Amino acid sequence: MKIACLAGDGIGPEIMAEALKVLDALDIAGIELAHADVGGTAYKKHGQPLPPETLEVAKWADGVLFGAVGDPSCDSLERHLRPEQAILRLRQALTLFANLRPATMFPGLEDMSALRPEVAREIDLLIVRELNGDVYFGEKAIRTLDDGRRQGFDFMSYAEDEVRRIAHVAFRAAMGRGKKLCSVDKANVLETSQLWRDVVVETAKEYPEVELSHMYVDNAAMQLVRNPGQFDVVVTGNLFGDILSDQASMCVGSIGLLASASLGEDQTEYGTKGLYEPIHGSAPDIAGTGKANPMAMILSLAMLLRHSLGLEEQAARVEAAVAKALEDGVKGADLGGNSGTAEVGDAVLARL
Ligand code: IPM
Ligand code: MG
């Protein structure tokens, strides 16, 4: 069972170390680990954010455990050299088109939510975000018009097969949960969204048991704070999914708690090949202070065990240990507590 560890920038290495402590404690036979540089760290050492060796390691692995990328000192580099390009290119190179971002309220954390506890308590949703298309990967540039004005543009598009494959992932996820799917788009303004909606409706015919609804993204942003309990599975494009998943994280208390899986169609010997990362970034402001909450990283490891290695029992154990630590009041600075990175990691280990 091959795991690639790409710790990356900022708090990445600190939280990765805690996830690896947990992996070690599980004592799973036959795990092979490989580490590689990525992001700003890789740029500084190798002159590029995703060196070929790193891509090779990612291709070799059954599952990629990914910390975070982003480094303010790289923000003025040409775009293709910036740390964020590493994750975008990995998602593309490995055709990881389905991003699963679960947001569930942990018992005991209701008071941490930005929402009222009785509203927050109901949150148990899964955002299925398309990850290989949309305005992220269209033609883009800053060009100079004939009259000398600069113009920035990013081409937004979705081909029907791209929509169909993510729709299938979302419908299947809904079948395994509450059988409700809400497709989020902006079909009242965007043609890209109109096609999205048409294809989702066509795909729905194969899933008669799933109750399908559609929502414009502006309304979805509002509903997510008004009544998040109404959502089961949400499927949406790359850009809207990026935004809504950050929003969902604050609804459950902290961005330091949300894990994600990025999956494609490639099967490994044990499951589906994938990349697993916290939805938060590299948090350069707290890097090196030992304050980062490693829980999202540890929960990402749990998703890797489940989806790429077929180790459901171990995955559930890790998730239960995190939930128990939270229930017992173990809180990092992001949750208003004072447990440091290693302390939170140790607390999870103790409950494992
Ligand atoms: C995320 C991040 C990335 C994205 C960035 C780092 C490119 O915000 O995974 O949500 O926009 O997809
Ligand atoms: Mg994001």
Coordinates of C-alpha atoms and ligand atoms in Angstrom, one line a residue:
M1 CA 0.0 0.0 0.0
K2 CA 1.8 3.0 -1.3
I3 CA 1.3 6.5 0.2
A4 CA 3.0 9.6 -1.1
C5 CA 3.4 12.4 1.5
L6 CA 3.6 15.9 0.1
A7 CA 3.7 18.2 3.1
G8 CA 4.2 21.4 1.2
D9 CA 4.4 24.9 2.7
G10 CA 3.6 26.8 5.8
I11 CA 1.8 24.6 8.4
G12 CA 1.9 21.7 5.9
P13 CA 4.9 19.9 7.4
E14 CA 3.7 20.4 11.0
I15 CA 0.3 18.9 10.5
M16 CA 1.6 16.2 8.2
A17 CA 3.9 15.0 11.1
E18 CA 0.8 14.5 13.3
A19 CA -1.1 12.6 10.6
L20 CA 2.0 10.3 10.2
K21 CA 2.1 9.7 14.0
V22 CA -1.5 8.5 13.7
L23 CA -0.7 6.3 10.7
D24 CA 2.3 4.8 12.5
A25 CA 0.1 4.0 15.6
L26 CA -2.4 2.1 13.4
D27 CA 0.5 -0.3 12.6
I28 CA -0.9 -1.4 9.3
A29 CA 1.3 -4.1 7.6
G30 CA 2.6 -3.4 4.2
I31 CA 2.5 0.4 4.1
E32 CA 5.2 2.1 2.0
L33 CA 5.8 5.8 2.4
A34 CA 7.5 8.2 0.0
H35 CA 8.1 11.9 0.7
A36 CA 8.5 14.6 -1.9
D37 CA 8.7 18.4 -2.1
V38 CA 5.8 20.5 -3.4
G39 CA 4.7 24.1 -3.6
G40 CA 6.9 27.0 -2.6
T41 CA 9.2 24.6 -0.8
A42 CA 9.8 22.8 -4.1
Y43 CA 10.2 26.0 -6.0
K44 CA 12.9 27.2 -3.6
K45 CA 14.8 23.9 -3.9
H46 CA 14.2 22.8 -7.4
G47 CA 12.9 25.9 -9.3
Q48 CA 9.4 24.6 -9.8
P49 CA 6.4 24.0 -7.6
L50 CA 5.8 20.5 -9.0
P51 CA 9.1 18.9 -9.9
P52 CA 8.9 15.9 -12.1
E53 CA 10.1 13.6 -9.3
T54 CA 7.2 14.7 -7.2
L55 CA 4.7 14.0 -9.9
E56 CA 6.3 10.6 -10.3
V57 CA 5.9 9.9 -6.6
A58 CA 2.3 11.0 -6.8
K59 CA 1.7 8.7 -9.8
W60 CA 3.4 5.8 -8.1
A61 CA 1.2 6.0 -5.0
D62 CA -2.2 4.5 -4.3
G63 CA -3.0 7.6 -2.2
V64 CA -1.4 11.0 -1.9
L65 CA -1.5 12.7 1.4
F66 CA -1.2 16.4 0.7
G67 CA -0.5 19.1 3.3
A68 CA -0.9 22.6 1.9
V69 CA 0.7 24.9 -0.6
G70 CA 0.9 28.7 -0.6
D71 CA 3.7 31.1 0.3
P72 CA 3.3 34.8 0.2
S73 CA 7.0 35.3 -0.8
C74 CA 6.1 33.5 -4.1
D75 CA 3.0 35.7 -4.9
S76 CA 4.8 37.9 -7.4
L77 CA 6.3 35.0 -9.4
E78 CA 4.9 34.3 -12.8
R79 CA 1.7 32.3 -12.4
H80 CA 3.1 28.9 -13.6
L81 CA 5.8 29.1 -10.8
R82 CA 3.5 29.9 -8.0
P83 CA 2.9 27.2 -5.3
E84 CA -0.8 26.8 -6.0
Q85 CA 0.0 25.5 -9.5
A86 CA 1.3 22.4 -7.9
I87 CA -2.0 21.3 -6.5
L88 CA -3.9 22.4 -9.7
R89 CA -1.5 20.4 -11.9
L90 CA -1.6 17.3 -9.7
R91 CA -5.4 17.4 -9.9
Q92 CA -5.2 17.6 -13.6
A93 CA -2.3 15.2 -14.2
L94 CA -4.0 12.5 -12.1
T95 CA -7.4 13.3 -13.5
L96 CA -8.8 13.8 -10.0
F97 CA -12.1 15.3 -11.0
A98 CA -14.2 14.5 -8.0
N99 CA -13.6 16.5 -4.8
L100 CA -15.5 15.2 -1.8
R101 CA -15.8 17.8 1.0
P102 CA -17.9 16.5 3.9
A103 CA -19.0 19.0 6.5
T104 CA -20.6 17.4 9.6
M105 CA -21.2 19.0 13.0
F106 CA -19.0 17.4 15.7
P107 CA -21.1 17.0 18.9
G108 CA -19.8 19.5 21.4
L109 CA -18.7 22.0 18.9
E110 CA -22.1 23.7 18.3
D111 CA -21.0 26.8 20.1
M112 CA -18.0 27.2 17.9
S113 CA -20.1 27.6 14.8
A114 CA -20.6 31.0 13.3
L115 CA -24.3 30.0 13.3
R116 CA -26.7 29.6 16.2
P117 CA -26.1 26.2 17.9
E118 CA -29.6 24.9 17.1
V119 CA -29.0 25.7 13.4
A120 CA -25.5 24.3 13.3
R121 CA -26.5 21.1 15.0
E122 CA -28.3 20.0 11.9
I123 CA -25.3 20.1 9.6
D124 CA -24.5 16.8 7.9
L125 CA -23.7 17.5 4.3
L126 CA -21.3 16.5 1.5
I127 CA -20.1 18.9 -1.1
V128 CA -19.1 17.2 -4.3
R129 CA -17.0 19.7 -6.2
E130 CA -15.9 19.2 -9.8
L131 CA -12.1 19.7 -9.9
N132 CA -10.8 19.4 -13.4
G133 CA -12.7 22.1 -15.4
D134 CA -14.5 25.4 -15.1
V135 CA -12.9 28.8 -15.1
Y136 CA -9.9 27.3 -13.3
F137 CA -8.5 25.6 -16.4
G138 CA -9.8 27.7 -19.2
E139 CA -7.7 30.1 -21.3
K140 CA -6.7 33.0 -19.2
A141 CA -4.5 36.1 -19.5
I142 CA -4.1 39.7 -18.8
R143 CA -4.0 41.4 -22.2
T144 CA -3.8 44.9 -23.6
L145 CA -6.7 46.1 -25.7
D146 CA -6.3 48.2 -28.8
D147 CA -7.0 51.3 -26.9
G148 CA -4.2 50.5 -24.4
R149 CA -6.4 49.4 -21.5
R150 CA -5.4 46.1 -19.7
Q151 CA -8.0 43.4 -19.6
G152 CA -8.0 40.3 -17.5
F153 CA -10.1 37.3 -18.7
D154 CA -10.7 33.6 -17.7
F155 CA -12.7 31.4 -20.0
M156 CA -15.4 29.4 -18.2
S157 CA -16.6 26.2 -19.8
Y158 CA -17.9 22.7 -19.1
A159 CA -18.2 19.9 -21.6
E160 CA -21.1 17.6 -21.1
D161 CA -19.0 14.5 -20.3
E162 CA -17.2 16.5 -17.6
V163 CA -20.6 17.3 -16.0
R164 CA -21.9 13.8 -16.5
R165 CA -19.1 12.1 -14.7
I166 CA -19.2 14.4 -11.6
A167 CA -23.0 14.1 -11.6
H168 CA -22.7 10.3 -11.4
V169 CA -20.3 10.6 -8.5
A170 CA -22.8 12.9 -6.7
F171 CA -25.8 10.7 -7.4
R172 CA -24.0 7.6 -6.2
A173 CA -22.9 9.5 -3.0
A174 CA -26.5 10.6 -2.5
M175 CA -27.6 6.9 -2.8
G176 CA -25.3 6.0 0.0
R177 CA -26.5 8.8 2.2
G178 CA -29.9 10.6 2.5
K179 CA -30.8 10.2 -1.2
K180 CA -31.1 14.0 -1.7
L181 CA -29.0 15.9 -4.2
C182 CA -28.9 19.7 -4.7
S183 CA -27.1 20.9 -7.8
V184 CA -25.8 24.4 -7.5
D185 CA -25.3 26.6 -10.5
K186 CA -25.9 30.1 -11.9
A187 CA -28.1 29.0 -14.8
N188 CA -30.0 32.3 -14.7
V189 CA -26.9 34.1 -16.0
L190 CA -24.3 31.6 -17.3
E191 CA -24.7 29.3 -20.3
T192 CA -22.0 27.0 -18.8
S193 CA -24.5 26.6 -15.9
Q194 CA -27.4 26.0 -18.2
L195 CA -25.6 23.0 -19.8
W196 CA -24.6 21.8 -16.3
R197 CA -28.2 21.8 -15.2
D198 CA -29.4 20.1 -18.4
V199 CA -26.9 17.3 -18.1
V200 CA -27.6 16.8 -14.3
V201 CA -31.3 16.5 -15.2
E202 CA -30.5 13.9 -17.9
T203 CA -28.3 11.9 -15.5
A204 CA -31.0 11.9 -12.8
K205 CA -33.1 9.5 -14.9
E206 CA -30.6 6.8 -13.9
Y207 CA -31.2 7.5 -10.2
P208 CA -35.0 7.6 -9.7
E209 CA -34.7 7.2 -6.0
V210 CA -32.7 10.4 -5.5
E211 CA -34.6 13.6 -4.9
L212 CA -32.9 16.2 -7.1
S213 CA -33.2 19.9 -6.7
H214 CA -31.4 22.9 -8.2
M215 CA -30.3 26.1 -6.6
Y216 CA -28.6 29.2 -7.8
V217 CA -25.2 29.7 -6.1
D218 CA -26.2 33.0 -4.5
N219 CA -29.2 31.4 -2.9
A220 CA -27.1 28.4 -1.9
A221 CA -24.7 30.6 -0.1
M222 CA -27.6 32.1 1.8
Q223 CA -29.3 28.8 2.5
L224 CA -26.1 27.4 3.8
V225 CA -26.2 29.8 6.7
R226 CA -30.0 30.1 7.0
N227 CA -30.8 26.4 7.1
P228 CA -27.8 24.1 6.4
G229 CA -29.7 21.1 7.7
Q230 CA -31.7 21.0 4.5
F231 CA -28.6 19.8 2.5
D232 CA -27.6 16.2 2.1
V233 CA -25.3 16.1 -1.0
V234 CA -24.5 19.2 -3.0
V235 CA -22.9 19.0 -6.4
T236 CA -21.3 22.0 -8.1
G237 CA -18.6 23.3 -10.3
N238 CA -15.0 24.0 -9.4
L239 CA -15.3 27.7 -8.6
F240 CA -18.6 27.6 -6.7
G241 CA -17.4 24.5 -4.9
D242 CA -14.3 26.2 -3.8
I243 CA -16.2 29.1 -2.2
L244 CA -19.1 27.1 -0.7
S245 CA -16.8 24.6 0.9
D246 CA -14.9 27.3 2.8
Q247 CA -18.2 28.7 3.9
A248 CA -19.5 25.3 5.0
S249 CA -16.3 24.9 7.1
M250 CA -17.1 27.9 9.3
C251 CA -20.7 26.7 9.7
V252 CA -19.3 23.6 11.5
G253 CA -16.9 25.6 13.6
S254 CA -13.5 25.8 12.0
I255 CA -11.7 25.4 8.7
G256 CA -9.2 23.4 10.7
L257 CA -11.6 20.4 10.8
L258 CA -12.5 19.8 7.2
A259 CA -10.8 17.1 5.2
S260 CA -11.2 16.3 1.5
A261 CA -10.7 13.6 -1.0
S262 CA -10.0 14.1 -4.7
L263 CA -10.8 11.1 -6.7
G264 CA -10.7 10.0 -10.3
E265 CA -11.6 6.8 -12.0
D266 CA -8.3 4.9 -11.6
Q267 CA -8.6 1.9 -9.4
T268 CA -5.7 0.7 -7.2
E269 CA -5.4 -2.8 -5.9
Y270 CA -7.3 -1.7 -2.8
G271 CA -9.7 1.1 -3.8
T272 CA -9.8 4.3 -5.8
K273 CA -6.6 6.3 -6.4
G274 CA -6.9 9.7 -4.8
L275 CA -5.3 12.7 -3.2
Y276 CA -6.3 13.8 0.3
E277 CA -5.9 17.3 1.8
P278 CA -7.3 19.5 4.4
I279 CA -9.5 22.2 2.8
H280 CA -7.6 24.9 4.6
G281 CA -4.4 26.5 3.2
S282 CA -0.8 26.8 4.3
A283 CA -1.7 29.5 7.0
P284 CA 1.7 31.3 6.7
D285 CA 0.7 33.6 9.6
I286 CA 0.8 30.8 12.1
A287 CA 3.5 28.5 10.4
G288 CA 6.2 27.6 12.8
T289 CA 4.2 28.6 15.9
G290 CA 3.0 25.1 16.7
K291 CA -0.6 26.4 16.8
A292 CA -2.0 24.8 13.7
N293 CA -4.9 22.3 14.3
P294 CA -3.8 19.0 12.6
M295 CA -7.3 17.5 12.8
A296 CA -8.3 18.2 9.1
M297 CA -5.0 16.6 8.1
I298 CA -5.6 13.6 10.3
L299 CA -9.2 13.3 9.0
S300 CA -7.7 13.5 5.4
L301 CA -5.6 10.4 6.3
A302 CA -8.8 8.7 7.4
M303 CA -10.3 9.4 4.0
L304 CA -7.2 8.0 2.3
L305 CA -7.5 4.8 4.3
R306 CA -11.1 4.5 3.4
H307 CA -11.1 5.4 -0.3
S308 CA -7.7 4.4 -1.6
L309 CA -6.7 1.5 0.7
G310 CA -10.1 0.0 1.5
L311 CA -9.4 0.1 5.2
E312 CA -12.8 1.2 6.4
E313 CA -12.3 -0.1 10.0
Q314 CA -9.1 1.9 10.5
A315 CA -10.6 5.0 8.9
A316 CA -13.6 4.9 11.2
R317 CA -11.3 4.4 14.2
V318 CA -9.3 7.5 13.3
E319 CA -12.5 9.5 12.8
A320 CA -13.9 8.3 16.1
A321 CA -10.7 9.3 17.9
V322 CA -10.8 12.8 16.5
A323 CA -14.5 13.1 17.5
K324 CA -13.7 11.9 21.0
A325 CA -10.9 14.3 21.4
L326 CA -13.2 17.2 20.4
E327 CA -15.9 15.9 22.7
D328 CA -13.4 15.8 25.6
G329 CA -12.7 19.5 24.9
V330 CA -9.3 19.2 23.1
K331 CA -9.3 22.4 21.1
G332 CA -6.7 24.1 19.1
A333 CA -6.4 27.9 18.8
D334 CA -8.8 27.9 15.8
L335 CA -11.5 26.6 18.2
G336 CA -10.7 29.1 20.9
G337 CA -8.6 26.5 22.9
N338 CA -4.9 26.4 23.7
S339 CA -3.8 22.9 22.6
G340 CA -0.9 23.1 20.2
T341 CA -0.3 21.0 17.1
A342 CA 1.5 18.2 18.7
E343 CA -0.8 18.2 21.8
V344 CA -3.8 17.8 19.6
G345 CA -2.0 15.0 17.7
D346 CA -1.2 13.2 21.0
A347 CA -4.7 13.6 22.2
V348 CA -6.1 11.9 19.1
L349 CA -3.4 9.2 19.5
A350 CA -4.4 8.6 23.1
R351 CA -8.0 8.0 22.0
L352 CA -7.0 5.8 19.2
Ligands
IPM1 C1 -8.8 24.6 -2.4 C2 -7.8 25.7 -2.6 C3 -7.2 25.7 -4.0 C4 -8.4 25.8 -4.9 C5 -6.1 26.7 -4.2 C6 -5.0 26.5 -3.3 C7 -5.6 26.7 -5.7 O1 -8.4 26.9 -2.3 O2 -8.3 23.4 -2.5 O3 -9.9 24.8 -2.1 O4 -8.8 27.0 -5.3 O5 -8.9 24.8 -5.4
MG2 MG -10.4 26.7 -1.5

